Every structure is written in structure tokens, then in C-alpha cells.
């Protein structure tokens, strides 16, 4: 199963760090140059979807703090 995350390009390093730390396998594809977005495809199981949701929330909070 794959989960998709569309993220601003500047947040990709934060997502990489969190997903790697949690042991996820993922692929990052540049999604839109104009809007500076990337698509992160995460290999997961249904059981670990909640974990990805928590990672997403954590990255958003950390990104807001750094701005």
C-alpha cells in the first residue's frame, strides 16, 4: 500500500528526516515547479497510516516554528 503526501519543496528535508527515522521506504518526485511542490510516495501498511499522519502533523508544526 502507498500513501501520498504533497508537500512544499522546503518541507521535503523535514519529511525525509522523519520518514527515515521511522523506517519508512519512500520516493520523492518533483510535482510542480510553478507551485514548488513535491509528491512523497510512502510504502506502508494500513496499520502504519496513523504514524504517517502524526509525522505529517509534526512536520507542519516544525515548519511553522521555523518561519
Coordinates of C-alpha atoms in Angstrom, one line a residue:
X1 CA 0.0 0.0 0.0
X2 CA 1.2 3.5 -0.7
X3 CA 0.3 6.8 1.0
X4 CA 0.9 10.1 -0.8
X5 CA 1.9 13.4 0.7
X6 CA 2.0 16.6 -1.3
X7 CA 4.4 19.0 0.3
X8 CA 6.0 22.3 -0.3
X9 CA 9.6 21.8 -1.5
X10 CA 11.1 23.4 1.5
X11 CA 9.4 20.9 3.8
X12 CA 10.8 17.8 1.9
X13 CA 14.0 17.6 4.0
X14 CA 11.9 17.6 7.2
X15 CA 9.7 14.8 5.8
X16 CA 12.8 12.9 4.7
X17 CA 14.3 13.0 8.2
X18 CA 11.1 12.0 9.9
X19 CA 10.2 9.2 7.5
X20 CA 13.8 7.8 7.5
X21 CA 13.8 7.9 11.3
X22 CA 10.6 5.9 11.4
X23 CA 12.0 3.4 9.0
X24 CA 9.7 4.1 6.0
X25 CA 10.6 3.5 2.4
X26 CA 9.6 6.4 0.2
X27 CA 10.1 8.2 -3.1
X28 CA 10.1 11.9 -3.7
X29 CA 9.0 13.3 -7.1
X30 CA 9.0 17.0 -8.0
X31 CA 5.3 17.7 -8.6
X32 CA 5.1 21.3 -9.7
X33 CA 7.9 23.8 -10.4
X34 CA 5.5 26.7 -10.6
X35 CA 4.0 26.0 -7.1
X36 CA 7.2 24.5 -5.7
X37 CA 5.5 21.2 -4.6
X38 CA 6.7 17.6 -4.4
X39 CA 4.9 14.3 -4.1
X40 CA 6.2 11.9 -1.5
X41 CA 5.0 8.3 -2.0
X42 CA 5.4 6.3 1.2
X43 CA 5.3 2.5 1.2
X44 CA 3.2 1.5 4.2
X45 CA 0.6 -0.8 5.7
X46 CA -2.8 0.1 6.8
X47 CA -1.6 -0.4 10.4
X48 CA 1.1 2.4 10.0
X49 CA -1.1 5.0 8.3
X50 CA -1.7 6.8 11.7
X51 CA 2.0 7.0 12.1
X52 CA 2.3 8.9 8.8
X53 CA -0.5 11.2 9.9
X54 CA 1.4 12.0 13.1
X55 CA 4.6 12.6 11.1
X56 CA 2.8 15.0 8.8
X57 CA 1.4 17.0 11.8
X58 CA 4.9 17.1 13.4
X59 CA 6.5 18.4 10.2
X60 CA 3.8 21.1 9.8
X61 CA 4.3 22.2 13.4
X62 CA 8.1 22.3 13.0
X63 CA 7.9 24.1 9.6
X64 CA 5.6 26.8 11.2
X65 CA 8.1 27.3 14.1
X66 CA 11.0 27.8 11.7
X67 CA 9.2 30.5 9.7

